Amino acid sequence: MNDKQLDKVRKGDFLLLPHYMKWVAVFPVLCGIVLFFFKEYQHFLNEEVATGMAGHLILLGFLFIIISRDKFPDERLLNLRHKAMAYAFMYGMILVIVTPFLNFLLSSLFRSGSQLDFMDYGMLSIFLFQIMYLINYWRFKQEL
């Protein structure tokens, strides 16, 4: 690694999108929310397809928001970004550990003809991870 690459790693701005991408990311989030709430009125899409597309658009928009730079980045904001990511990771791991137990408990409580299965929670866990990151980052920035 040369000095220029090492300086980028120290600054922490090596894998981040430009700041204007936060505003570009609002478009897929809004499209996903509109598609999610008005999926009954879509005649050209199946309800499952509309729900999946809405979820993926929202996740994509949140991802762009998360990996975009701040308008005026500095070391404190980079430290807050890392701290928020650590908290979101811990919440995500708790979710991954608790969900199989919750699945077992609820399936044993409701032993009816239908099988409850909470194991297909990939999009939900990613969504909760992103939300927890954004909430923690906003909360930490407010404490500055």
PDB file of C-alpha atoms in Angstrom:
ATOM      1  CA  MET A   1       0.000   0.000   0.000  1.00  0.00           C
ATOM      2  CA  ASN A   2       1.327   3.403  -0.860  1.00  0.00           C
ATOM      3  CA  ASP A   3       0.975   6.504   1.319  1.00  0.00           C
ATOM      4  CA  LYS A   4      -2.065   7.834  -0.540  1.00  0.00           C
ATOM      5  CA  GLN A   5      -4.023   4.595  -0.047  1.00  0.00           C
ATOM      6  CA  LEU A   6      -2.968   4.402   3.591  1.00  0.00           C
ATOM      7  CA  ASP A   7      -4.130   7.983   4.146  1.00  0.00           C
ATOM      8  CA  LYS A   8      -7.542   7.092   2.671  1.00  0.00           C
ATOM      9  CA  VAL A   9      -7.829   4.133   5.033  1.00  0.00           C
ATOM     10  CA  ARG A  10      -6.956   6.358   8.007  1.00  0.00           C
ATOM     11  CA  LYS A  11      -9.568   8.931   6.995  1.00  0.00           C
ATOM     12  CA  GLY A  12     -12.186   6.229   6.538  1.00  0.00           C
ATOM     13  CA  ASP A  13     -13.578   7.591   3.275  1.00  0.00           C
ATOM     14  CA  PHE A  14     -12.491   4.748   1.034  1.00  0.00           C
ATOM     15  CA  LEU A  15     -15.757   2.852   0.519  1.00  0.00           C
ATOM     16  CA  LEU A  16     -18.315   5.614   0.909  1.00  0.00           C
ATOM     17  CA  LEU A  17     -20.543   7.124  -1.753  1.00  0.00           C
ATOM     18  CA  PRO A  18     -20.733  10.883  -2.298  1.00  0.00           C
ATOM     19  CA  HIS A  19     -23.015  12.942  -0.055  1.00  0.00           C
ATOM     20  CA  TYR A  20     -25.631  13.585  -2.756  1.00  0.00           C
ATOM     21  CA  MET A  21     -26.445   9.846  -2.809  1.00  0.00           C
ATOM     22  CA  LYS A  22     -28.381  10.338   0.438  1.00  0.00           C
ATOM     23  CA  TRP A  23     -30.834  12.456  -1.528  1.00  0.00           C
ATOM     24  CA  VAL A  24     -30.860   9.993  -4.423  1.00  0.00           C
ATOM     25  CA  ALA A  25     -31.638   7.200  -1.918  1.00  0.00           C
ATOM     26  CA  VAL A  26     -34.856   8.891  -0.856  1.00  0.00           C
ATOM     27  CA  PHE A  27     -36.393   7.990  -4.241  1.00  0.00           C
ATOM     28  CA  PRO A  28     -36.211   4.162  -3.892  1.00  0.00           C
ATOM     29  CA  VAL A  29     -37.387   4.376  -0.265  1.00  0.00           C
ATOM     30  CA  LEU A  30     -40.429   6.443  -1.224  1.00  0.00           C
ATOM     31  CA  CYS A  31     -41.175   4.219  -4.236  1.00  0.00           C
ATOM     32  CA  GLY A  32     -40.961   1.144  -2.009  1.00  0.00           C
ATOM     33  CA  ILE A  33     -43.277   2.631   0.598  1.00  0.00           C
ATOM     34  CA  VAL A  34     -45.828   3.673  -2.046  1.00  0.00           C
ATOM     35  CA  LEU A  35     -45.644   0.251  -3.695  1.00  0.00           C
ATOM     36  CA  PHE A  36     -46.051  -1.469  -0.336  1.00  0.00           C
ATOM     37  CA  PHE A  37     -49.148   0.464   0.699  1.00  0.00           C
ATOM     38  CA  PHE A  38     -50.816   0.536  -2.724  1.00  0.00           C
ATOM     39  CA  LYS A  39     -50.092  -3.036  -3.839  1.00  0.00           C
ATOM     40  CA  GLU A  40     -53.814  -3.871  -4.004  1.00  0.00           C
ATOM     41  CA  TYR A  41     -54.261  -1.313  -6.769  1.00  0.00           C
ATOM     42  CA  GLN A  42     -51.469  -2.684  -8.924  1.00  0.00           C
ATOM     43  CA  HIS A  43     -53.090  -4.718 -11.694  1.00  0.00           C
ATOM     44  CA  PHE A  44     -49.858  -5.598 -13.460  1.00  0.00           C
ATOM     45  CA  LEU A  45     -48.047  -7.067 -10.432  1.00  0.00           C
ATOM     46  CA  ASN A  46     -48.831 -10.034  -8.239  1.00  0.00           C
ATOM     47  CA  GLU A  47     -49.229  -9.094  -4.546  1.00  0.00           C
ATOM     48  CA  GLU A  48     -46.191 -11.176  -3.537  1.00  0.00           C
ATOM     49  CA  VAL A  49     -44.055  -9.637  -6.277  1.00  0.00           C
ATOM     50  CA  ALA A  50     -45.140  -6.121  -5.281  1.00  0.00           C
ATOM     51  CA  THR A  51     -44.313  -6.811  -1.623  1.00  0.00           C
ATOM     52  CA  GLY A  52     -40.894  -8.217  -2.544  1.00  0.00           C
ATOM     53  CA  MET A  53     -40.098  -5.308  -4.842  1.00  0.00           C
ATOM     54  CA  ALA A  54     -41.176  -2.800  -2.196  1.00  0.00           C
ATOM     55  CA  GLY A  55     -38.990  -4.453   0.428  1.00  0.00           C
ATOM     56  CA  HIS A  56     -35.973  -4.564  -1.851  1.00  0.00           C
ATOM     57  CA  LEU A  57     -36.396  -0.925  -2.876  1.00  0.00           C
ATOM     58  CA  ILE A  58     -36.556   0.172   0.764  1.00  0.00           C
ATOM     59  CA  LEU A  59     -33.481  -1.916   1.643  1.00  0.00           C
ATOM     60  CA  LEU A  60     -31.572  -0.491  -1.325  1.00  0.00           C
ATOM     61  CA  GLY A  61     -32.438   3.078  -0.361  1.00  0.00           C
ATOM     62  CA  PHE A  62     -31.400   2.539   3.251  1.00  0.00           C
ATOM     63  CA  LEU A  63     -28.143   0.963   2.069  1.00  0.00           C
ATOM     64  CA  PHE A  64     -27.367   4.054  -0.017  1.00  0.00           C
ATOM     65  CA  ILE A  65     -28.119   6.267   2.979  1.00  0.00           C
ATOM     66  CA  ILE A  66     -25.844   4.209   5.232  1.00  0.00           C
ATOM     67  CA  ILE A  67     -22.843   4.092   2.900  1.00  0.00           C
ATOM     68  CA  SER A  68     -23.000   7.748   1.860  1.00  0.00           C
ATOM     69  CA  ARG A  69     -20.590  10.279   3.269  1.00  0.00           C
ATOM     70  CA  ASP A  70     -21.644  13.063   5.560  1.00  0.00           C
ATOM     71  CA  LYS A  71     -21.573  16.577   4.204  1.00  0.00           C
ATOM     72  CA  PHE A  72     -18.612  17.566   6.379  1.00  0.00           C
ATOM     73  CA  PRO A  73     -16.862  14.337   7.459  1.00  0.00           C
ATOM     74  CA  ASP A  74     -14.359  14.275  10.278  1.00  0.00           C
ATOM     75  CA  GLU A  75     -12.869  11.722  12.661  1.00  0.00           C
ATOM     76  CA  ARG A  76     -15.622  12.129  15.258  1.00  0.00           C
ATOM     77  CA  LEU A  77     -18.343  11.266  12.751  1.00  0.00           C
ATOM     78  CA  LEU A  78     -16.326   8.305  11.515  1.00  0.00           C
ATOM     79  CA  ASN A  79     -15.997   7.127  15.123  1.00  0.00           C
ATOM     80  CA  LEU A  80     -19.773   7.542  15.586  1.00  0.00           C
ATOM     81  CA  ARG A  81     -20.364   5.593  12.382  1.00  0.00           C
ATOM     82  CA  HIS A  82     -18.252   2.711  13.677  1.00  0.00           C
ATOM     83  CA  LYS A  83     -19.925   2.826  17.079  1.00  0.00           C
ATOM     84  CA  ALA A  84     -23.407   2.761  15.517  1.00  0.00           C
ATOM     85  CA  MET A  85     -22.374  -0.163  13.301  1.00  0.00           C
ATOM     86  CA  ALA A  86     -21.136  -2.070  16.347  1.00  0.00           C
ATOM     87  CA  TYR A  87     -24.414  -1.509  18.191  1.00  0.00           C
ATOM     88  CA  ALA A  88     -26.448  -2.537  15.130  1.00  0.00           C
ATOM     89  CA  PHE A  89     -24.305  -5.652  14.783  1.00  0.00           C
ATOM     90  CA  MET A  90     -24.974  -6.601  18.404  1.00  0.00           C
ATOM     91  CA  TYR A  91     -28.721  -6.100  17.954  1.00  0.00           C
ATOM     92  CA  GLY A  92     -28.601  -8.172  14.773  1.00  0.00           C
ATOM     93  CA  MET A  93     -26.776 -11.009  16.499  1.00  0.00           C
ATOM     94  CA  ILE A  94     -29.313 -11.008  19.324  1.00  0.00           C
ATOM     95  CA  LEU A  95     -32.062 -11.247  16.704  1.00  0.00           C
ATOM     96  CA  VAL A  96     -30.335 -14.170  14.982  1.00  0.00           C
ATOM     97  CA  ILE A  97     -29.886 -15.995  18.301  1.00  0.00           C
ATOM     98  CA  VAL A  98     -33.390 -15.334  19.671  1.00  0.00           C
ATOM     99  CA  THR A  99     -35.416 -16.056  16.506  1.00  0.00           C
ATOM    100  CA  PRO A 100     -34.976 -19.877  16.464  1.00  0.00           C
ATOM    101  CA  PHE A 101     -36.052 -20.037  20.112  1.00  0.00           C
ATOM    102  CA  LEU A 102     -39.016 -17.804  19.346  1.00  0.00           C
ATOM    103  CA  ASN A 103     -39.885 -20.040  16.395  1.00  0.00           C
ATOM    104  CA  PHE A 104     -39.754 -23.154  18.583  1.00  0.00           C
ATOM    105  CA  LEU A 105     -41.785 -21.534  21.370  1.00  0.00           C
ATOM    106  CA  LEU A 106     -44.514 -20.200  19.103  1.00  0.00           C
ATOM    107  CA  SER A 107     -44.770 -23.394  17.046  1.00  0.00           C
ATOM    108  CA  SER A 108     -45.180 -25.437  20.232  1.00  0.00           C
ATOM    109  CA  LEU A 109     -47.763 -23.011  21.647  1.00  0.00           C
ATOM    110  CA  PHE A 110     -49.869 -22.904  18.483  1.00  0.00           C
ATOM    111  CA  ARG A 111     -50.025 -26.526  17.403  1.00  0.00           C
ATOM    112  CA  SER A 112     -52.850 -26.005  15.000  1.00  0.00           C
ATOM    113  CA  GLY A 113     -53.047 -27.182  11.402  1.00  0.00           C
ATOM    114  CA  SER A 114     -50.848 -24.378  10.178  1.00  0.00           C
ATOM    115  CA  GLN A 115     -47.146 -24.403  10.898  1.00  0.00           C
ATOM    116  CA  LEU A 116     -45.694 -21.111  12.083  1.00  0.00           C
ATOM    117  CA  ASP A 117     -42.297 -20.527  10.602  1.00  0.00           C
ATOM    118  CA  PHE A 118     -40.293 -17.473  11.536  1.00  0.00           C
ATOM    119  CA  MET A 119     -37.085 -18.810  10.014  1.00  0.00           C
ATOM    120  CA  ASP A 120     -37.543 -16.892   6.764  1.00  0.00           C
ATOM    121  CA  TYR A 121     -36.592 -13.560   8.230  1.00  0.00           C
ATOM    122  CA  GLY A 122     -33.680 -12.484   6.031  1.00  0.00           C
ATOM    123  CA  MET A 123     -35.148  -9.236   4.744  1.00  0.00           C
ATOM    124  CA  LEU A 124     -36.618  -8.424   8.148  1.00  0.00           C
ATOM    125  CA  SER A 125     -33.295  -8.908   9.909  1.00  0.00           C
ATOM    126  CA  ILE A 126     -31.452  -6.768   7.350  1.00  0.00           C
ATOM    127  CA  PHE A 127     -34.138  -4.090   7.638  1.00  0.00           C
ATOM    128  CA  LEU A 128     -33.905  -4.094  11.439  1.00  0.00           C
ATOM    129  CA  PHE A 129     -30.093  -3.973  11.225  1.00  0.00           C
ATOM    130  CA  GLN A 130     -30.269  -0.916   8.952  1.00  0.00           C
ATOM    131  CA  ILE A 131     -32.883   0.805  11.107  1.00  0.00           C
ATOM    132  CA  MET A 132     -30.869   0.175  14.272  1.00  0.00           C
ATOM    133  CA  TYR A 133     -27.765   1.601  12.593  1.00  0.00           C
ATOM    134  CA  LEU A 134     -29.585   4.727  11.438  1.00  0.00           C
ATOM    135  CA  ILE A 135     -31.257   5.265  14.821  1.00  0.00           C
ATOM    136  CA  ASN A 136     -28.004   4.829  16.734  1.00  0.00           C
ATOM    137  CA  TYR A 137     -26.021   7.044  14.355  1.00  0.00           C
ATOM    138  CA  TRP A 138     -28.642   9.789  14.607  1.00  0.00           C
ATOM    139  CA  ARG A 139     -28.755   9.431  18.412  1.00  0.00           C
ATOM    140  CA  PHE A 140     -24.959   9.588  18.713  1.00  0.00           C
ATOM    141  CA  LYS A 141     -24.812  12.664  16.446  1.00  0.00           C
ATOM    142  CA  GLN A 142     -27.390  14.390  18.641  1.00  0.00           C
ATOM    143  CA  GLU A 143     -25.197  13.792  21.707  1.00  0.00           C
ATOM    144  CA  LEU A 144     -22.252  15.691  20.166  1.00  0.00           C
TER     145      LEU A 144
END
